[in-house]
């Protein structure tokens, strides 16, 4: 029907909310919903760029966040890693199909499957068959989990890991694969990862605040990260797997990166950036594909090219819509998700998440001997473990990269956390032992099997 088509077109072309509307979203998220301490939104289109910021650098620091505040951007780093691969391909230094075995020391036995070998393209598109994290990843300090993972450990893992499926047959998001790609690019060029990205990408784009090591002046602008409970947490340091998530950046710098991707300004990297937008493989998510580093989402008749990021205390979103020539960056100094804000600003039909005020809960006394059955490690995700411990007849939980929190009983099997709206239910099987728990948070219910 013509009328319906006209209405659809009007909806699709809705403008980005004005600054006051975006600020209201951030105020709601921070002041009412307590989901962050400081959030910065950057918007760029053909009319120019703008920054909308709300909140502070830290709970204990009244310095407001702005376009020059530095944040950990986590996995958005992967986009820069894949871009540098495309850059080296254009220079003739590498080919996308190059086998990674040709770039590693001869002593490293790279896994193969059915005669196939992993290529650089497989690493850049998460189709290598390598897992999210290596099985010898055992951080000494869970609040900074990547800092002590060594090159020797990486090589030992590769030499002993059996691939379970054909290479290229399936998308499986892999921090390991992206970190390995960054390592291989460093080996090929003889430059450490930060120097490689700085000289080849950020300097040509005049992104002077996108780096890993910060100056004293930059540290003064570096926001403090906060976990899901709103508590300050240490920064993350990635060395061996730097290509997976080591970069720090500002919203102003990332607007420059978006401008280059949208060809809103001239840059020597513009042609290479366009090559990174080409779909390479489907993913397991309906309507989403993987390009070189970027994910491509197709819903609501809109193609969004994006990547998000997260560390122990930060969340980030970077995305753009080519047909609208519109780009959005969202940076937050909290572990709570901000993807909904980024997607909503790019396409209004993506709804904003609703975070309801936490229900008032009352703790009851229970027999502490019950806690013994609950103690153990529970797998929320392959790289996110919830450890339950009993200390002085009290029950505690500690998630990967987060501080320990006490659990309070509502019933003999249901517990809550006072610092954030999250609850845990321990589930027994018919014979009695606890086999898994349910984590209730942000409207989700996650099943976490007990590892030991």
PDB file of C-alpha atoms in Angstrom, residues 67-74 76-77 80 193-199 201-215 218 221 246-257 318 331:
ATOM      1  CA  UNK A  67      34.599  14.604  24.344  1.00  0.00           C
ATOM      2  CA  UNK A  68      38.229  14.531  25.515  1.00  0.00           C
ATOM      3  CA  UNK A  69      37.719  12.031  28.348  1.00  0.00           C
ATOM      4  CA  UNK A  70      39.611   8.786  27.755  1.00  0.00           C
ATOM      5  CA  UNK A  71      37.869   5.417  28.086  1.00  0.00           C
ATOM      6  CA  UNK A  72      38.929   1.830  27.564  1.00  0.00           C
ATOM      7  CA  UNK A  73      37.229   0.836  24.297  1.00  0.00           C
ATOM      8  CA  UNK A  74      37.769  -2.920  24.651  1.00  0.00           C
ATOM      9  CA  UNK A  76      36.423  -1.917  19.317  1.00  0.00           C
ATOM     10  CA  UNK A  77      40.201  -2.418  19.151  1.00  0.00           C
ATOM     11  CA  UNK A  80      41.687  -1.300  14.182  1.00  0.00           C
ATOM     12  CA  UNK A 193      51.061  -3.468  18.317  1.00  0.00           C
ATOM     13  CA  UNK A 194      50.697   0.068  19.649  1.00  0.00           C
ATOM     14  CA  UNK A 195      53.431   1.472  17.405  1.00  0.00           C
ATOM     15  CA  UNK A 196      51.885  -0.283  14.398  1.00  0.00           C
ATOM     16  CA  UNK A 197      48.404   1.131  15.007  1.00  0.00           C
ATOM     17  CA  UNK A 198      49.745   4.580  15.868  1.00  0.00           C
ATOM     18  CA  UNK A 199      51.976   4.983  12.818  1.00  0.00           C
ATOM     19  CA  UNK A 201      46.177   4.430  11.458  1.00  0.00           C
ATOM     20  CA  UNK A 202      45.798   6.934  14.280  1.00  0.00           C
ATOM     21  CA  UNK A 203      48.497   9.392  13.188  1.00  0.00           C
ATOM     22  CA  UNK A 204      47.214   9.622   9.584  1.00  0.00           C
ATOM     23  CA  UNK A 205      43.711  10.210  10.980  1.00  0.00           C
ATOM     24  CA  UNK A 206      45.011  12.716  13.560  1.00  0.00           C
ATOM     25  CA  UNK A 207      43.654  10.594  16.427  1.00  0.00           C
ATOM     26  CA  UNK A 208      46.205  11.725  18.999  1.00  0.00           C
ATOM     27  CA  UNK A 209      44.270  10.347  21.986  1.00  0.00           C
ATOM     28  CA  UNK A 210      43.899   6.765  20.734  1.00  0.00           C
ATOM     29  CA  UNK A 211      46.661   4.632  22.230  1.00  0.00           C
ATOM     30  CA  UNK A 212      47.525   2.099  24.907  1.00  0.00           C
ATOM     31  CA  UNK A 213      50.196   3.831  26.981  1.00  0.00           C
ATOM     32  CA  UNK A 214      49.003   7.208  28.235  1.00  0.00           C
ATOM     33  CA  UNK A 215      50.944  10.341  29.094  1.00  0.00           C
ATOM     34  CA  UNK A 218      46.139  11.903  29.319  1.00  0.00           C
ATOM     35  CA  UNK A 221      41.517  12.722  31.495  1.00  0.00           C
ATOM     36  CA  UNK A 246      43.955  -2.903  24.470  1.00  0.00           C
ATOM     37  CA  UNK A 247      43.169   0.544  23.037  1.00  0.00           C
ATOM     38  CA  UNK A 248      41.982   3.590  24.963  1.00  0.00           C
ATOM     39  CA  UNK A 249      40.324   6.504  23.135  1.00  0.00           C
ATOM     40  CA  UNK A 250      38.132   9.588  23.384  1.00  0.00           C
ATOM     41  CA  UNK A 251      34.795  10.278  21.728  1.00  0.00           C
ATOM     42  CA  UNK A 252      36.371  13.120  19.737  1.00  0.00           C
ATOM     43  CA  UNK A 253      38.988  10.749  18.321  1.00  0.00           C
ATOM     44  CA  UNK A 254      36.412   8.114  17.446  1.00  0.00           C
ATOM     45  CA  UNK A 255      34.331  10.737  15.621  1.00  0.00           C
ATOM     46  CA  UNK A 256      37.368  11.268  13.382  1.00  0.00           C
ATOM     47  CA  UNK A 257      37.433   7.530  12.748  1.00  0.00           C
ATOM     48  CA  UNK A 318      30.836   2.524  17.617  1.00  0.00           C
ATOM     49  CA  UNK A 331      31.474   5.563  25.773  1.00  0.00           C
TER      50      UNK A 331
END
